[in-house]
DNA sequence: CGCTTTTTTGACCGTCATCAACACCCGTGG
DNA sequence: CCACGGGTGTTGATGACGGTCAAAAAAGCG
C-alpha cells in the first residue's frame, strides 16, 4: 500500500484504478534501464534496485498523470508511450514546456518544492514506472552514482529548457519546426528507433503550443518542407528525407 | 591557493589578478546570507560555514565570469552587482537566459556536467563570493539542510526557465516588457530595495535579447507605458507609477 | 569637452496570426 | 458494411504586430 501514509491524493492516485497497478518486472531486465538509471552499475547495485520492487501502471491517452499544484510524491519513468508537460495560464492560453518520450523521467518539476508546477498529460496510452520519493532518497544513499544521476537529470532539464528559451527567443517559425523535427529524430535514434520515420502523437495545435506558433503556421511550415522535398507528411506520420537541408536552411 | 590542483583555468581564473582576491568576511555577518544560505541554520552550522573561509573578488562591467565550455569548478554568490547569463548561437545571435541580481547564485549551469553551458557576464562592477565544488560538497555532507538547499536552487532555476518559456511562447511584446519590469521590481523588494525606483544596468538591446524582442520594440513599449502614465522613464532609471495597469493591461 | 554608445522616433515592410472554408481521418453506431 | 459526426489538418485571404532601416537626440565615458 504505497499511499497509506499520505492523506492528500495526487491526480493519478485518484484516477488510476487499483487493479491497473502491478509490481514491475525487476530493473535488471527493464528495457529502459540504460536510459533511466546511471551507467556502470554493479550487479550488487542492480540487486538493490530490484529489491525496491517498483510499481508500474497504465495510463490512457489524454489523462493527467499529475497537475500543477498536486503534491509531489513520486517521480516516474516512461516505460512505453509519451507525454506532454504543460503550463496553463489564467486566461486559458497554454504553453507546452516539453514532450517526454520512452525512457524519459517525469515529475521532477516539484522535486524540493512540495508541489508540481506543470500538468503532465499522456499523448497516447502509456506505461509508467513509479519511483516514490522515499525510495529515490534511499537509492541516493545506497548507490553512489545515483545521487549524481539525479543531479544530471535536473541539470539536463535546465539545459533543455535553456535551449527552448533560445529557440523561442530568437528563431523563426521555420527554424523552430525543423529544430523540433530534428530533436524528435535524434531522440528516436537514441532509443534505437528509426530516426527518419516519425510517428508524432501530438496534434498540430500541441506542436504550436510547444513552439510558440499557431497551428496553421505549423501546418503551413510542414507543407512547405514537403513541397521542398525535405520531409514527407501523411498526417501524424512524418518521414525525414533531407536532414542536411533541415539543419541548414 | 585554491586553483593549485587543477590544470585548466576558467575564464575568470585567467582574468582576475590575484591581488583582487581576498578572504571573505565570514558568512555569519554576510549581508546576503539569508538569500544564499538555507533558513534556520544553527550557530554550529554557521561556524562550519565561517571555517570554509570563502574567497571573494571583484569583477568589472562587461567581463566574463565564465564562458560556455569552461570547466565547471565553482559556484558563486553575488555580493554586489548584477550579471547576465547568455547563450551565443553559431551565427552570432545571442539569447539572454537570465539576469542575476545581488544574492543570486551563479554558475549552477554545469553542475554535474563538467562544463558551463552559458556565458556569465557582469552588467556592472560586481563583487562575488566563490564556493568551490569540493567545499560545496563538504557543506552538503556536514550541514543537512544544505543538500536540500542545492536541490531548491536547481528546482527554482527549472521553474524560472519554465516561466521564461511561457513568456516567450505565448505573450505579446507589451506583456513581456511589463512582466520584466514587475519581475525586477519584486526582486528588488525581496532585497529590501525600492520596488518602484529601478536602476536597470542592462541596455535596451540586452532586454530585447532577454525578452525575444528587438531593442526598438523594447524602447517603443517603454515609451508607450510612459505616455500612458504607467511608468516614468529616464534612460536606465525607471519608476513604476501604476503597478495595477502594468499587471492587468 | 568631444567621441562613442545608447536610446528614441519615424516610415515602411515581412512574418506570422486571424478568420474562414473545406478536406480528411478515424471511431462510433446504425 | 457504410453513413455520420467531431476532431484534426490543409489552404487561402487579409491584416496586425513586431522587425528593419535610417536618422537624430541623449547619455556615458575617457
Coordinates of C-alpha atoms (C1' of nucleotides) in Angstrom, one line a residue:
Chain A
X1 CA 0.0 0.0 0.0
X2 CA 2.3 2.7 -1.2
X3 CA -0.1 5.6 -0.4
X4 CA -1.2 4.5 3.1
X5 CA 0.7 7.2 5.0
X6 CA -0.3 10.2 2.9
X7 CA -3.7 11.9 3.3
X8 CA -3.9 14.0 0.0
X9 CA -4.0 12.2 -3.3
X10 CA -2.4 13.3 -6.5
X11 CA -4.4 13.4 -9.7
X12 CA -3.1 10.0 -10.8
X13 CA -3.9 8.4 -7.4
X14 CA -7.5 9.5 -7.7
X15 CA -7.6 8.4 -11.4
X16 CA -5.9 5.0 -11.7
X17 CA -8.0 2.1 -10.5
X18 CA -6.0 -0.1 -8.1
X19 CA -6.1 -3.2 -10.3
X20 CA -4.3 -1.3 -13.1
X21 CA -1.2 -1.2 -10.8
X22 CA 1.2 -4.1 -10.8
X23 CA 4.6 -4.9 -9.5
X24 CA 7.2 -4.1 -12.2
X25 CA 9.5 -6.7 -13.6
X26 CA 12.8 -6.0 -12.0
X27 CA 15.1 -3.2 -13.1
X28 CA 17.8 -5.7 -14.2
X29 CA 15.7 -6.7 -17.2
X30 CA 13.9 -3.5 -17.8
X31 CA 14.1 -2.3 -21.4
X32 CA 14.8 1.3 -20.4
X33 CA 17.3 0.8 -17.6
X34 CA 20.2 2.3 -19.7
X35 CA 18.2 5.5 -20.1
X36 CA 16.7 6.0 -16.6
X37 CA 19.5 4.6 -14.5
X38 CA 23.1 5.6 -14.2
X39 CA 25.8 3.9 -16.3
X40 CA 28.1 1.3 -14.9
X41 CA 26.1 -0.1 -12.0
X42 CA 27.4 -3.2 -10.3
X43 CA 25.5 -6.4 -10.0
X44 CA 25.1 -5.5 -6.4
X45 CA 23.6 -2.2 -7.2
X46 CA 21.1 -3.8 -9.6
X47 CA 20.0 -6.2 -6.9
X48 CA 19.4 -3.3 -4.6
X49 CA 17.3 -1.7 -7.4
X50 CA 15.4 -5.0 -7.9
X51 CA 14.7 -5.1 -4.2
X52 CA 12.9 -1.8 -4.5
X53 CA 10.1 -3.6 -6.4
X54 CA 8.8 -0.5 -8.2
X55 CA 5.1 -0.3 -9.1
X56 CA 4.1 0.2 -12.7
X57 CA 0.8 1.2 -14.2
X58 CA -1.0 2.1 -17.4
X59 CA -2.5 5.5 -18.2
X60 CA -4.8 6.4 -21.0
X61 CA -4.3 9.0 -23.8
X62 CA -5.4 12.4 -22.6
X63 CA -5.3 11.5 -18.9
X64 CA -3.3 13.6 -16.4
X65 CA -0.5 11.9 -14.5
X66 CA -0.5 14.9 -12.3
X67 CA -1.5 18.6 -12.4
X68 CA 0.2 21.8 -11.4
X69 CA -0.4 22.2 -7.6
X70 CA -0.6 18.4 -6.9
X71 CA 1.5 17.4 -4.0
X72 CA 4.8 15.9 -5.2
X73 CA 5.3 12.4 -4.0
X74 CA 7.0 10.4 -6.8
X75 CA 8.9 10.6 -10.0
X76 CA 8.2 8.3 -12.9
X77 CA 10.0 6.7 -15.8
X78 CA 8.1 6.2 -19.1
X79 CA 8.2 2.5 -20.0
X80 CA 6.0 3.0 -23.0
X81 CA 4.2 5.9 -24.6
X82 CA 4.7 9.6 -24.5
X83 CA 3.7 12.7 -22.5
X84 CA 3.5 16.5 -22.6
X85 CA 4.2 18.8 -19.7
X86 CA 2.1 22.0 -19.8
X87 CA 1.6 25.3 -18.1
X88 CA -1.9 26.7 -18.4
X89 CA -2.2 30.5 -17.9
X90 CA -5.1 32.0 -16.0
X91 CA -6.7 33.2 -19.3
X92 CA -6.6 29.7 -20.8
X93 CA -3.5 30.1 -23.0
X94 CA -1.4 27.0 -22.7
X95 CA 2.3 26.6 -23.1
X96 CA 3.8 23.2 -23.6
X97 CA 7.2 23.0 -21.7
X98 CA 8.3 19.7 -23.1
X99 CA 7.4 16.4 -24.8
X100 CA 8.6 13.3 -22.9
X101 CA 9.3 10.0 -24.7
X102 CA 10.0 6.4 -23.7
X103 CA 12.8 6.3 -21.1
X104 CA 12.4 9.9 -20.1
X105 CA 12.0 10.8 -16.4
X106 CA 8.8 12.6 -15.5
X107 CA 7.8 14.5 -12.4
X108 CA 11.0 16.2 -11.4
X109 CA 9.3 19.6 -11.5
X110 CA 8.3 19.7 -7.9
X111 CA 11.3 17.9 -6.5
X112 CA 12.1 20.0 -3.5
X113 CA 9.0 22.1 -3.9
X114 CA 6.2 20.3 -2.3
X115 CA 4.0 20.7 -5.4
X116 CA 4.2 20.0 -9.1
X117 CA 4.5 23.1 -11.3
X118 CA 3.3 21.6 -14.6
X119 CA 0.5 19.4 -15.8
X120 CA 1.7 16.1 -17.2
X121 CA -0.7 14.6 -19.8
X122 CA -0.4 11.3 -21.7
X123 CA -0.2 11.8 -25.5
X124 CA -1.1 8.1 -26.0
X125 CA -1.9 5.1 -23.9
X126 CA 1.3 4.7 -21.8
X127 CA 3.0 2.6 -19.2
X128 CA 4.8 4.1 -16.3
X129 CA 7.2 3.0 -13.6
X130 CA 6.7 4.8 -10.3
X131 CA 9.7 5.7 -8.1
X132 CA 8.3 7.2 -4.9
X133 CA 10.4 10.0 -3.3
X134 CA 11.4 7.9 -0.2
X135 CA 12.7 5.1 -2.4
X136 CA 14.6 7.6 -4.6
X137 CA 16.2 9.0 -1.5
X138 CA 17.1 5.5 -0.3
X139 CA 18.7 4.8 -3.6
X140 CA 20.7 8.0 -3.5
X141 CA 22.1 6.9 -0.1
X142 CA 22.8 3.3 -1.1
X143 CA 24.1 3.7 -4.6
X144 CA 26.8 6.3 -5.0
X145 CA 26.3 7.1 -8.7
X146 CA 22.6 7.6 -8.1
X147 CA 22.9 10.9 -6.3
X148 CA 24.9 12.3 -9.1
X149 CA 22.5 10.8 -11.7
X150 CA 19.6 12.8 -10.1
X151 CA 21.8 16.0 -10.4
X152 CA 22.3 15.1 -14.0
X153 CA 18.6 14.7 -14.6
X154 CA 18.0 18.2 -13.2
X155 CA 20.9 19.7 -15.0
X156 CA 19.8 18.2 -18.2
X157 CA 16.4 19.7 -17.7
X158 CA 17.9 23.1 -17.1
X159 CA 20.0 22.8 -20.3
X160 CA 17.0 21.6 -22.2
X161 CA 14.8 24.5 -21.1
X162 CA 17.6 26.9 -21.9
X163 CA 17.7 25.5 -25.4
X164 CA 14.0 26.0 -25.6
X165 CA 14.3 29.6 -24.4
X166 CA 16.9 30.2 -27.2
X167 CA 14.5 28.6 -29.7
X168 CA 11.5 30.7 -28.6
X169 CA 13.5 33.9 -28.2
X170 CA 15.5 34.0 -31.4
X171 CA 14.3 31.6 -34.1
X172 CA 11.9 31.9 -37.0
X173 CA 8.9 29.7 -37.4
X174 CA 10.8 27.6 -40.0
X175 CA 13.8 27.1 -37.7
X176 CA 11.5 26.2 -34.8
X177 CA 9.7 23.5 -36.8
X178 CA 12.9 22.0 -38.2
X179 CA 14.6 22.0 -34.8
X180 CA 11.6 20.2 -33.4
X181 CA 11.6 17.5 -36.1
X182 CA 15.4 17.0 -35.7
X183 CA 15.1 16.8 -32.0
X184 CA 12.4 14.1 -32.1
X185 CA 14.5 12.3 -34.8
X186 CA 17.7 12.3 -32.6
X187 CA 15.8 11.1 -29.6
X188 CA 14.2 8.3 -31.6
X189 CA 17.7 7.3 -32.8
X190 CA 19.0 7.3 -29.2
X191 CA 16.2 4.8 -28.4
X192 CA 17.1 2.5 -31.3
X193 CA 14.0 3.5 -33.4
X194 CA 14.0 4.9 -36.9
X195 CA 15.3 8.5 -36.9
X196 CA 13.6 9.1 -40.3
X197 CA 10.1 7.6 -39.9
X198 CA 8.4 9.5 -37.1
X199 CA 5.0 9.0 -35.6
X200 CA 4.1 12.2 -33.8
X201 CA 1.5 11.6 -31.2
X202 CA 0.7 15.2 -30.7
X203 CA -1.7 17.4 -32.7
X204 CA -0.5 20.4 -34.8
X205 CA -2.0 22.6 -32.1
X206 CA 0.1 20.9 -29.5
X207 CA 3.2 21.4 -31.6
X208 CA 2.2 25.0 -31.9
X209 CA 1.8 25.4 -28.2
X210 CA 5.2 23.9 -27.8
X211 CA 7.0 26.1 -30.4
X212 CA 5.1 29.3 -29.7
X213 CA 3.3 29.2 -33.0
X214 CA -0.3 28.9 -34.2
X215 CA -1.4 25.5 -35.5
X216 CA -1.9 27.0 -39.0
X217 CA 1.7 28.1 -39.1
X218 CA 2.9 24.7 -38.0
X219 CA 0.8 23.1 -40.8
X220 CA 1.9 25.6 -43.4
X221 CA 5.6 25.1 -42.5
X222 CA 5.3 21.3 -42.7
X223 CA 3.6 21.7 -46.1
X224 CA 6.4 23.9 -47.3
X225 CA 9.0 21.4 -46.2
X226 CA 7.1 18.7 -48.0
X227 CA 6.9 20.8 -51.2
X228 CA 10.7 21.3 -51.0
X229 CA 11.3 17.6 -50.6
X230 CA 12.8 18.0 -47.2
X231 CA 10.2 15.8 -45.5
X232 CA 7.2 13.6 -46.3
X233 CA 4.0 14.2 -44.5
X234 CA 1.0 12.0 -44.0
X235 CA -1.0 13.2 -41.0
X236 CA 0.9 12.4 -37.9
X237 CA 3.4 10.3 -39.7
X238 CA 6.4 12.2 -40.9
X239 CA 9.4 11.0 -42.9
X240 CA 12.6 12.9 -42.9
X241 CA 14.0 13.0 -46.4
X242 CA 16.8 15.6 -46.4
X243 CA 18.4 16.1 -42.9
X244 CA 21.0 18.4 -44.4
X245 CA 18.5 21.0 -45.7
X246 CA 16.5 20.7 -42.5
X247 CA 19.6 21.6 -40.4
X248 CA 20.9 24.3 -42.7
X249 CA 18.1 26.4 -44.4
Chain B
X1 CA 46.0 28.6 -3.5
X2 CA 42.5 27.4 -4.4
X3 CA 43.5 26.5 -8.0
X4 CA 46.7 24.7 -7.4
X5 CA 45.4 21.2 -8.1
X6 CA 43.7 21.9 -11.4
X7 CA 45.5 22.3 -14.7
X8 CA 43.0 24.1 -16.9
X9 CA 41.9 27.6 -15.9
X10 CA 38.4 29.0 -16.3
X11 CA 37.8 32.4 -17.9
X12 CA 37.8 34.2 -14.5
X13 CA 40.9 32.4 -13.3
X14 CA 42.8 33.8 -16.3
X15 CA 41.2 37.3 -15.9
X16 CA 41.2 38.2 -12.3
X17 CA 44.6 39.5 -11.0
X18 CA 45.5 37.7 -7.8
X19 CA 45.5 40.8 -5.6
X20 CA 41.8 41.4 -6.4
X21 CA 41.0 38.2 -4.5
X22 CA 40.6 38.4 -0.7
X23 CA 39.3 36.2 2.1
X24 CA 35.7 37.0 2.7
X25 CA 34.3 38.3 5.9
X26 CA 32.7 35.3 7.5
X27 CA 29.2 34.1 6.4
X28 CA 27.8 34.9 9.9
X29 CA 27.9 38.6 9.1
X30 CA 27.4 38.4 5.4
X31 CA 24.7 40.8 4.1
X32 CA 23.3 38.2 1.7
X33 CA 23.4 35.1 3.9
X34 CA 19.6 34.9 4.2
X35 CA 19.4 34.7 0.4
X36 CA 22.2 32.4 -0.5
X37 CA 22.1 30.0 2.5
X38 CA 19.3 27.9 3.8
X39 CA 16.9 29.2 6.5
X40 CA 17.3 28.2 10.2
X41 CA 20.9 27.3 10.4
X42 CA 22.2 26.7 13.9
X43 CA 25.2 28.6 15.4
X44 CA 27.2 25.4 14.9
X45 CA 26.3 25.4 11.2
X46 CA 27.4 29.0 10.8
X47 CA 30.7 28.3 12.4
X48 CA 31.2 25.5 9.9
X49 CA 30.4 27.9 7.1
X50 CA 32.8 30.5 8.6
X51 CA 35.5 27.9 8.8
X52 CA 35.2 27.4 5.0
X53 CA 36.7 30.9 4.6
X54 CA 35.3 31.6 1.1
X55 CA 37.3 33.7 -1.3
X56 CA 35.7 36.8 -2.7
X57 CA 36.7 39.0 -5.6
X58 CA 35.8 41.9 -7.8
X59 CA 34.9 41.7 -11.4
X60 CA 34.4 44.6 -13.9
X61 CA 31.5 45.6 -16.0
X62 CA 31.5 43.6 -19.3
X63 CA 33.9 40.9 -18.1
X64 CA 33.1 37.3 -18.3
X65 CA 33.0 35.3 -15.0
X66 CA 32.9 32.2 -17.2
X67 CA 32.0 31.2 -20.7
X68 CA 30.1 28.3 -22.2
X69 CA 32.5 25.3 -22.4
X70 CA 34.7 26.5 -19.5
X71 CA 35.3 23.7 -17.0
X72 CA 33.0 23.8 -14.1
X73 CA 34.8 24.2 -10.8
X74 CA 32.8 26.5 -8.5
X75 CA 29.6 28.2 -7.9
X76 CA 29.3 31.9 -6.9
X77 CA 27.1 34.2 -4.9
X78 CA 26.7 37.8 -6.0
X79 CA 27.6 40.0 -3.0
X80 CA 27.2 43.2 -5.0
X81 CA 26.3 44.0 -8.6
X82 CA 24.5 42.1 -11.3
X83 CA 25.0 39.6 -14.2
X84 CA 23.5 38.2 -17.4
X85 CA 23.7 34.6 -18.5
X86 CA 23.9 34.2 -22.2
X87 CA 23.8 31.6 -25.0
X88 CA 25.5 32.7 -28.2
X89 CA 24.4 30.9 -31.3
X90 CA 26.9 30.0 -34.1
X91 CA 25.6 32.8 -36.3
X92 CA 26.1 35.4 -33.6
X93 CA 22.5 35.8 -32.4
X94 CA 22.5 35.9 -28.7
X95 CA 19.8 34.9 -26.2
X96 CA 19.9 36.0 -22.6
X97 CA 18.7 33.2 -20.3
X98 CA 18.6 35.3 -17.2
X99 CA 19.6 38.4 -15.2
X100 CA 21.1 37.7 -11.8
X101 CA 21.0 40.2 -9.0
X102 CA 22.5 40.6 -5.6
X103 CA 22.2 37.4 -3.6
X104 CA 21.5 35.2 -6.5
X105 CA 23.6 32.1 -7.1
X106 CA 25.6 31.9 -10.3
X107 CA 27.3 29.0 -12.0
X108 CA 24.9 26.1 -11.4
X109 CA 24.6 25.6 -15.1
X110 CA 27.3 23.0 -15.4
X111 CA 26.8 21.4 -12.0
X112 CA 27.2 17.7 -12.9
X113 CA 28.2 18.4 -16.4
X114 CA 31.8 19.1 -16.4
X115 CA 31.4 22.4 -18.3
X116 CA 29.4 25.5 -18.2
X117 CA 26.6 25.9 -20.7
X118 CA 26.2 29.7 -20.6
X119 CA 28.4 32.7 -20.6
X120 CA 28.1 34.8 -17.4
X121 CA 28.9 38.5 -17.9
X122 CA 29.0 41.3 -15.3
X123 CA 26.5 44.1 -16.1
X124 CA 28.3 46.4 -13.7
X125 CA 31.4 46.3 -11.5
X126 CA 30.5 43.5 -9.1
X127 CA 31.7 41.5 -6.1
X128 CA 31.5 37.8 -5.9
X129 CA 31.8 35.1 -3.2
X130 CA 33.3 31.9 -4.6
X131 CA 32.2 28.5 -3.4
X132 CA 34.4 25.8 -5.0
X133 CA 32.7 22.5 -5.8
X134 CA 34.6 20.5 -3.2
X135 CA 33.7 22.9 -0.4
X136 CA 30.0 22.8 -1.6
X137 CA 30.1 19.0 -1.4
X138 CA 31.7 19.2 2.0
X139 CA 28.9 21.5 3.2
X140 CA 26.2 19.2 1.8
X141 CA 27.7 16.4 3.8
X142 CA 28.1 18.4 7.0
X143 CA 25.0 20.6 7.1
X144 CA 21.8 18.7 6.5
X145 CA 19.7 21.5 5.1
X146 CA 22.4 22.4 2.6
X147 CA 21.8 19.3 0.4
X148 CA 18.1 20.2 0.1
X149 CA 19.0 23.9 -0.4
X150 CA 21.1 23.0 -3.5
X151 CA 18.1 21.0 -4.9
X152 CA 16.0 24.0 -4.2
X153 CA 18.3 26.2 -6.2
X154 CA 18.2 23.9 -9.1
X155 CA 14.4 23.4 -8.9
X156 CA 14.0 27.2 -8.7
X157 CA 16.0 27.5 -11.9
X158 CA 13.9 24.9 -13.7
X159 CA 10.7 26.8 -12.6
X160 CA 12.2 30.1 -13.6
X161 CA 13.1 28.9 -17.0
X162 CA 9.7 27.3 -17.5
X163 CA 8.2 30.7 -16.7
X164 CA 10.5 32.2 -19.3
X165 CA 9.4 29.6 -21.9
X166 CA 5.8 30.6 -21.1
X167 CA 6.6 34.3 -21.6
X168 CA 8.4 33.8 -24.9
X169 CA 6.0 31.2 -26.2
X170 CA 2.7 32.9 -25.5
X171 CA 3.0 36.6 -24.6
X172 CA 2.9 39.8 -26.6
X173 CA 5.7 42.4 -26.6
X174 CA 3.7 44.5 -24.2
X175 CA 3.1 41.6 -21.8
X176 CA 6.8 40.6 -21.9
X177 CA 8.1 44.1 -21.1
X178 CA 5.6 44.6 -18.2
X179 CA 6.4 41.1 -16.8
X180 CA 10.1 42.0 -17.0
X181 CA 9.6 45.3 -15.1
X182 CA 7.4 43.6 -12.4
X183 CA 9.9 40.8 -12.0
X184 CA 12.8 43.2 -11.4
X185 CA 10.5 45.2 -9.1
X186 CA 9.6 42.1 -7.0
X187 CA 13.2 41.0 -6.7
X188 CA 14.3 44.5 -5.6
X189 CA 11.5 44.4 -2.9
X190 CA 12.8 41.0 -1.7
X191 CA 16.2 42.6 -1.3
X192 CA 14.9 45.5 0.7
X193 CA 15.4 48.0 -2.1
X194 CA 12.8 50.2 -3.6
X195 CA 10.4 48.2 -5.8
X196 CA 9.3 51.4 -7.7
X197 CA 12.6 53.1 -8.5
X198 CA 14.6 50.8 -10.6
X199 CA 18.1 51.2 -12.0
X200 CA 18.4 48.8 -14.9
X201 CA 22.1 48.0 -15.6
X202 CA 21.4 46.4 -18.9
X203 CA 20.9 48.1 -22.3
X204 CA 17.6 48.1 -24.3
X205 CA 19.3 45.6 -26.6
X206 CA 20.1 43.3 -23.7
X207 CA 16.5 43.5 -22.5
X208 CA 15.5 42.6 -26.1
X209 CA 17.8 39.7 -26.2
X210 CA 16.2 38.5 -22.9
X211 CA 12.6 39.0 -24.0
X212 CA 12.9 37.8 -27.6
X213 CA 12.3 41.3 -28.9
X214 CA 14.3 43.9 -30.9
X215 CA 15.7 46.9 -29.0
X216 CA 13.5 49.3 -30.9
X217 CA 10.4 47.3 -29.7
X218 CA 11.6 47.5 -26.1
X219 CA 12.2 51.2 -26.4
X220 CA 8.8 51.8 -28.1
X221 CA 7.0 49.8 -25.5
X222 CA 8.6 51.6 -22.6
X223 CA 7.7 54.9 -24.3
X224 CA 4.1 53.8 -24.7
X225 CA 4.0 52.8 -21.0
X226 CA 5.4 56.3 -20.2
X227 CA 2.8 58.0 -22.4
X228 CA 0.1 56.1 -20.5
X229 CA 1.4 57.1 -17.1
X230 CA 2.2 53.6 -16.1
X231 CA 5.9 54.2 -15.6
X232 CA 8.4 57.0 -15.7
X233 CA 11.5 56.6 -17.9
X234 CA 14.8 58.4 -17.8
X235 CA 17.4 56.3 -19.6
X236 CA 18.2 53.3 -17.4
X237 CA 16.3 54.7 -14.5
X238 CA 12.7 53.6 -14.4
X239 CA 10.0 54.5 -12.0
X240 CA 6.9 52.3 -11.7
X241 CA 3.9 54.5 -11.3
X242 CA 0.9 52.3 -11.8
X243 CA 1.5 48.6 -10.8
X244 CA -2.1 47.7 -11.4
X245 CA -2.2 48.7 -15.0
X246 CA 1.2 47.0 -15.6
X247 CA -0.2 43.7 -14.3
X248 CA -3.6 43.9 -16.0
X249 CA -3.4 45.6 -19.4
Chain C
dC1 C1' 34.7 68.6 -23.9
dG2 C1' 34.3 65.6 -27.9
dC3 C1' 33.6 61.0 -29.2
dT4 C1' 31.1 56.7 -28.8
dT5 C1' 27.4 54.2 -27.3
dT6 C1' 22.8 54.0 -26.3
dT7 C1' 18.1 55.5 -26.9
dT8 C1' 14.3 57.4 -29.2
dT9 C1' 11.3 58.0 -33.0
dG10 C1' 9.7 57.6 -37.8
dA11 C1' 8.5 55.2 -42.2
dC12 C1' 8.0 51.0 -44.2
dC13 C1' 7.8 46.0 -44.7
dG14 C1' 7.6 40.9 -43.7
dT15 C1' 6.3 37.2 -40.9
dC16 C1' 3.1 35.1 -38.6
dA17 C1' -1.8 35.5 -36.6
dT18 C1' -6.5 35.6 -37.6
dC19 C1' -10.7 34.3 -39.8
dA20 C1' -12.9 31.2 -42.8
dA21 C1' -13.9 27.3 -45.7
dC22 C1' -13.2 22.9 -46.8
dA23 C1' -10.9 18.2 -46.9
dC24 C1' -9.6 14.4 -44.2
dC25 C1' -9.2 10.8 -40.9
dC26 C1' -11.0 7.7 -37.5
dG27 C1' -14.0 5.7 -34.4
dT28 C1' -18.9 5.1 -33.5
dG29 C1' -23.1 3.4 -34.0
dG30 C1' -26.9 2.5 -37.1
Chain D
dC1 C1' -20.9 -2.5 -44.1
dC2 C1' -21.5 2.3 -44.7
dA3 C1' -23.1 6.7 -43.1
dC4 C1' -22.4 10.0 -39.9
dG5 C1' -20.1 13.4 -37.0
dG6 C1' -16.5 15.6 -34.5
dG7 C1' -11.9 16.4 -34.0
dT8 C1' -7.9 17.3 -36.9
dG9 C1' -5.4 19.1 -40.8
dT10 C1' -4.9 22.0 -45.0
dT11 C1' -5.1 26.1 -47.6
dG12 C1' -6.5 30.9 -48.8
dA13 C1' -7.3 35.9 -48.0
dT14 C1' -6.3 39.6 -45.1
dG15 C1' -4.2 42.4 -41.5
dA16 C1' -1.6 43.4 -37.2
dC17 C1' 2.3 43.2 -34.7
dG18 C1' 6.8 43.5 -34.4
dG19 C1' 11.1 43.7 -37.4
dT20 C1' 14.1 46.5 -40.4
dC21 C1' 16.4 50.5 -41.9
dA22 C1' 17.5 55.2 -41.1
dA23 C1' 18.4 59.5 -38.6
dA24 C1' 18.6 62.4 -34.9
dA25 C1' 18.8 63.1 -29.8
dA26 C1' 20.6 61.8 -25.4
dA27 C1' 23.6 59.8 -22.3
dG28 C1' 28.1 57.9 -20.8
dC29 C1' 32.9 57.9 -20.6
dG30 C1' 37.7 58.9 -21.2

